Amino acid sequence: MSKSTSKEEFIAHELKSNFGDVISELKVTGPRRVYVTVPPESLRDILLFLKNMFNARHIVTITGIDMMKSFELIYHIAVPGEHIRSILVNVKTHIPRDNPTMPSVVDILPGATLYEREVHDLLGIVFEGHPNLERLILPDDWPEDEFPLRKDWKPKEV
Amino acid sequence: MMSIYRIPVGPQHPAIKEGFQWNFKLDGEVIVDVTPRLGFVHRGIEKGMELRSWVQGIYLAERICGICNTPHTTCYCLAVEQLYDVEVPKRAQYLRIIINELNRIHSHLLWIGVLGMEIGFMTYFMYVWRDRERVMDIVELITGNRVTMSMNMIGGVVYDITPPMEGIIRRGLDYLEERTKYYKEVLLNEPTIRARTENVGVLSKSDAIDLCAVGPTLRGSDVKSDARFDEPYSSYDEISFNLVTYPYCDVYARALVRADETLESIQIIRECLDKMPSGPIKVRLKRTPPPGEAVARVEAPRGELLHYVKSDGKEKPYRVKMRTPTLANIPATCEMLKGYYIADIPAIIASIDPCYCCTERMLFIDINSGKSWVWTDSELRRYSLKYYRERRK
Amino acid sequence: MVSIIGWSRIRSPWILYMGTGHCNACDIEVLAVLAPRFDVERFGILLKGSPRHADVLVVTGAVSRQTAPRLKRIYEQMPNPKFVIAVGTCACSGGVYWGCYNVLGGIDKVIPVDVYIPGCPVRPEAVIQGVAKLLAKLQGGGKK
C-alpha cells in the first residue's frame, strides 16, 4: 500500500464521502481507472461534482449496452490527474428496458450532444432535455422502432 | 492544365458513421449556424464485432478507417489485453510505438498534401504524396502491407524489426525529416497558404475544452492534451518527446501542429530503435478472455480514440464500443465555422482532418431569402478557389 | 506499360470515382495511383467530376443500403459505352463487413461489373493492371 493516496483513490474517496448513500459500486481497477455505479437520478449530480470539484470538462463518450434486463449507460469522463485528461472515471447507471429515458447532460458537458444522439439512434434511449435528439447515423429511411444495438434486434433480409 | 479532382466520398471513420452532410444557415455569404447530419455510409460495425471472435474483431476494427488502422487495432488489443490482465512484452510495446508513429507520419503527410489540394495548391499535394510513399515503403518492409498494417495481435505484435531493416528505416526517417522540414517551411512562408488559413476557423481555447475537441484540433487551440501523455500506453512514458501545441487557434495552427508532430514522430521512432529491448514480441493467450470490462485510449493521428470492451466469458464479445476522434471534433467544427465565409468551408473542415474529405453534400440555407441549395464538396471547392482568386485581383 | 500507351492513344478513358461504404484505404491507394510515383495521368487517364463525362466508373467499398440507390443512379447517368471497375475486396464481395447490418455486399449486387480488383486494400500496381485489362476489353470492342 503506497504512502500517499493516488489521485484515483482520492477521487474515489471523495465520491464515497459525498454520494456514499446512492453509490452501489465503486472501484479503482488500476492506474487511471475509476468505476462508479449510481442510480439514474444521481447521474447529473455526480457529473456536476466531478466538474466543480475536479474541473472535469471532457466526456470521452457514452457507451450504451443492452443488458437484457436493463440498459446500462457508461459515461466515460476524463478527470485531470497528472495531465488534464489523465484519469477515466466511468460513471455507470442502469435504466429500465421498458422505459428507457434518461435526463440529458448536455448543459453540464456540451461535448455530450452527439454521444447522446448516437445512443438514442442505436438503442432507443430518450435523453430528456436534449436540444435536438434527431437521427445521427442511421439512414433517413430507417424504421422508427428498430434499434440495431439491442440484443433482440435481428437484421432483416434486404 | 488543371485537373479537376472529384474527391472521393469518404467515410469518416467512426466505426459506424461515415460520410457527412453539413447543413449551413447563411446570412449572405456568412455562415450563421451549422448542423451536421452523419450516417451516409453507416456500416454497423459495433454490432458486427458481436458476431466475430475476439481475434476476428481485430480485422474488422482495422477497417473502421483505413488511414488510422493501426491506432484502432492497438486500442482494441490494449483493451482486450486488460481483460486478460496481461501486459505484452516490452519489445512488442516498443514495436507498437514504432508502427503507431509511422501511421501518424503517414496520416499527417497525407493531410498536409490534402490541405494543399483544398486551397488549390496542387503542386504541394503532389510533392507531399510522392514523399509519403517513403513511409509506406518502410511499413511494407516491416509488415508486407503498404497501408493496412495488420501488425497487432492480442498479446503483442506479429512482425519484428530485424537489424538489416533498421538501417533502411533510419535512412528513410532521415529523408522524411528533411522533406517534412521543407514542407513546414512552405507552410510558414507561402503567402497563399497563410492567407487562407490564418485567422480562419478560429476555435477558442475554452470552446475547445468545453466542446471536448481532441487531437491537433485541440492542440492548435493551445490545450496541452494528448493521450500519449494523459494515458501513457505501451511504454510511451519511457520515450522523451514534446507535446506540440500552438496558441493561434486557427487552421494555420492545426497545420503547424501536424507538421511538428510529424517531426516528433520521427524522433520517437529513432529513440525506440536506439532503446529497443530484446525479447519476445508476443505472449500466448487463451482464445477467450475472462469476463469483465475494460477501456483503452490511444492517440490516433486525428485525436483521442477510445475502445470499450465487455466480455461475458464467451467466444465473442458482448459489447465493443468505439469512439473515434472525428466524432468528438464535430461540435467544435460547427462552432469554428460560424462567422466565416462559404469559401472558407473546405479549409476549415479539412483542418480537423476528417479523412481528407468527409463531406458528401452540403445544404445551404440563406436565412434572409429562405433560398436553399445543395452542393457537392467538389462544387464547393471550385467555388472557394474562384472566390479567393477573384479577391486577389 | 508500352501497350497501355498504345491503347490510350486510341482511347483515353475518363474515370468517375465513387466510394460506397468503405474504410478509405482503397481510396487513398486509388489516389496514390494518380500521385507522382505511379502517375496514371501520363496514360491519359483522367479523373472526372460528372457521370455524364465518364467512360469508366471506379468504385471502392461494399455497397450499403443508403448508397445503393445512388450508385445505381450514377451508373444510369453515364453514357454508353460504360464500364465498371470494382476496386478492393469490399467492392468485389462485401469483404470484411460480412454480417454488418446495412452492408449489402459487393457492388455487383447493384450494377454490372467488368473488372474485379481484389485486395484489402488494393495495391496501386493491381489498380493499374485492372485498368489495363479494361483497356484491352475496350480495344477488343467490349460493348455495353
mmCIF file of C-alpha atoms in Angstrom, chain B residues 1 3-6 8-11 18 39-45 47-48 51-52 56 59-60 63-67 106 110 117 125-126 129-130 132-134 136-137 140 144 146-148 355-356 360-361, chain C residues 16-25 27-29 31-32 34-38 41 46-51 62 64-67 70 74 90 95-103 120-125:
data_model
loop_
_atom_site.group_PDB
_atom_site.id
_atom_site.type_symbol
_atom_site.label_atom_id
_atom_site.label_comp_id
_atom_site.label_asym_id
_atom_site.label_seq_id
_atom_site.Cartn_x
_atom_site.Cartn_y
_atom_site.Cartn_z
ATOM 1 C CA MET B 1 -3.759 22.228 -67.498
ATOM 2 C CA SER B 3 -7.234 18.682 -63.453
ATOM 3 C CA ILE B 4 -10.404 18.781 -61.520
ATOM 4 C CA TYR B 5 -10.397 16.024 -58.986
ATOM 5 C CA ARG B 6 -13.548 14.647 -57.602
ATOM 6 C CA PRO B 8 -13.918 10.520 -53.036
ATOM 7 C CA VAL B 9 -16.919 10.451 -50.841
ATOM 8 C CA GLY B 10 -15.049 9.389 -47.842
ATOM 9 C CA PRO B 11 -16.044 7.565 -44.811
ATOM 10 C CA GLU B 18 -19.342 7.582 -42.406
ATOM 11 C CA GLY B 39 -24.515 8.380 -41.429
ATOM 12 C CA PHE B 40 -24.479 8.165 -45.174
ATOM 13 C CA VAL B 41 -22.248 5.192 -45.091
ATOM 14 C CA HIS B 42 -23.108 3.659 -41.766
ATOM 15 C CA ARG B 43 -21.975 0.048 -41.782
ATOM 16 C CA GLY B 44 -22.944 -1.406 -38.431
ATOM 17 C CA ILE B 45 -19.512 -2.373 -37.212
ATOM 18 C CA LYS B 47 -22.858 -4.941 -33.955
ATOM 19 C CA GLY B 48 -20.636 -6.784 -36.408
ATOM 20 C CA LEU B 51 -20.696 -11.732 -34.415
ATOM 21 C CA ARG B 52 -16.980 -12.282 -34.569
ATOM 22 C CA GLN B 56 -11.527 -11.699 -35.901
ATOM 23 C CA TYR B 59 -9.505 -7.260 -38.650
ATOM 24 C CA LEU B 60 -12.833 -5.503 -38.530
ATOM 25 C CA ARG B 63 -11.067 -1.355 -41.300
ATOM 26 C CA ILE B 64 -13.067 1.219 -39.449
ATOM 27 C CA CYS B 65 -10.732 3.657 -41.088
ATOM 28 C CA GLY B 66 -8.049 2.552 -43.434
ATOM 29 C CA ILE B 67 -5.879 5.545 -42.674
ATOM 30 C CA HIS B 106 1.741 8.776 -42.948
ATOM 31 C CA LEU B 110 -1.414 12.787 -46.313
ATOM 32 C CA MET B 117 -5.342 20.427 -52.560
ATOM 33 C CA PHE B 125 -0.111 17.940 -52.852
ATOM 34 C CA MET B 126 1.855 16.065 -55.478
ATOM 35 C CA TRP B 129 2.218 12.493 -51.638
ATOM 36 C CA ARG B 130 5.344 11.463 -53.507
ATOM 37 C CA ARG B 132 4.591 9.922 -48.344
ATOM 38 C CA GLU B 133 5.363 6.842 -50.417
ATOM 39 C CA ARG B 134 8.599 6.573 -48.453
ATOM 40 C CA MET B 136 4.667 3.241 -46.988
ATOM 41 C CA ASP B 137 7.906 1.667 -48.160
ATOM 42 C CA GLU B 140 5.841 -2.504 -46.297
ATOM 43 C CA GLY B 144 4.349 -6.566 -46.053
ATOM 44 C CA ARG B 146 1.503 -0.529 -47.567
ATOM 45 C CA VAL B 147 -1.474 0.866 -45.733
ATOM 46 C CA THR B 148 -3.304 -1.582 -43.519
ATOM 47 C CA CYS B 355 -10.208 11.552 -43.518
ATOM 48 C CA TYR B 356 -9.406 14.066 -46.239
ATOM 49 C CA GLU B 360 -20.679 14.303 -49.461
ATOM 50 C CA ARG B 361 -23.193 17.041 -49.671
ATOM 51 C CA LEU C 16 -15.551 8.716 -62.382
ATOM 52 C CA TYR C 17 -14.731 7.613 -58.920
ATOM 53 C CA MET C 18 -17.212 6.714 -56.232
ATOM 54 C CA GLY C 19 -16.890 5.292 -52.773
ATOM 55 C CA THR C 20 -19.698 3.362 -51.129
ATOM 56 C CA GLY C 21 -19.402 2.196 -47.556
ATOM 57 C CA HIS C 22 -15.678 1.806 -47.314
ATOM 58 C CA CYS C 23 -12.822 2.439 -44.941
ATOM 59 C CA ASN C 24 -10.750 4.784 -47.094
ATOM 60 C CA ALA C 25 -7.741 2.534 -47.556
ATOM 61 C CA ASP C 27 -9.482 5.346 -51.827
ATOM 62 C CA ILE C 28 -6.082 6.552 -50.865
ATOM 63 C CA GLU C 29 -4.444 3.828 -52.919
ATOM 64 C CA LEU C 31 -5.445 8.479 -55.248
ATOM 65 C CA ALA C 32 -1.858 7.263 -54.908
ATOM 66 C CA LEU C 34 -2.679 9.444 -59.588
ATOM 67 C CA ALA C 35 0.208 10.760 -57.496
ATOM 68 C CA PRO C 36 3.741 11.005 -58.891
ATOM 69 C CA ARG C 37 5.087 7.580 -58.106
ATOM 70 C CA PHE C 38 2.517 5.717 -60.168
ATOM 71 C CA GLU C 41 -2.351 10.556 -65.822
ATOM 72 C CA LEU C 46 -8.299 11.444 -66.146
ATOM 73 C CA LEU C 47 -10.487 11.680 -63.121
ATOM 74 C CA LYS C 48 -13.688 13.490 -63.971
ATOM 75 C CA GLY C 49 -16.383 15.083 -61.871
ATOM 76 C CA SER C 50 -19.572 14.122 -63.602
ATOM 77 C CA PRO C 51 -21.092 10.820 -64.657
ATOM 78 C CA ALA C 62 -19.049 -2.517 -50.064
ATOM 79 C CA SER C 64 -24.531 -0.011 -48.114
ATOM 80 C CA ARG C 65 -28.271 0.456 -48.002
ATOM 81 C CA GLN C 66 -28.056 4.189 -48.476
ATOM 82 C CA THR C 67 -25.517 4.239 -51.236
ATOM 83 C CA ARG C 70 -27.123 6.492 -55.519
ATOM 84 C CA ILE C 74 -24.827 7.362 -61.187
ATOM 85 C CA CYS C 90 -15.249 -4.990 -50.344
ATOM 86 C CA GLY C 95 -15.171 -8.102 -47.884
ATOM 87 C CA VAL C 96 -14.575 -7.804 -44.184
ATOM 88 C CA TYR C 97 -18.040 -6.397 -43.444
ATOM 89 C CA TRP C 98 -19.899 -9.703 -43.621
ATOM 90 C CA GLY C 99 -22.704 -9.746 -41.125
ATOM 91 C CA CYS C 100 -22.805 -5.989 -40.681
ATOM 92 C CA TYR C 101 -26.382 -4.806 -40.989
ATOM 93 C CA ASN C 102 -26.566 -2.073 -43.571
ATOM 94 C CA VAL C 103 -23.973 -3.616 -45.869
ATOM 95 C CA CYS C 120 -7.568 -5.174 -48.847
ATOM 96 C CA PRO C 121 -6.551 -2.598 -49.680
ATOM 97 C CA VAL C 122 -5.672 -2.951 -53.340
ATOM 98 C CA ARG C 123 -2.127 -2.353 -54.375
ATOM 99 C CA PRO C 124 -1.663 0.506 -56.833
ATOM 100 C CA GLU C 125 0.030 -1.910 -59.253
#
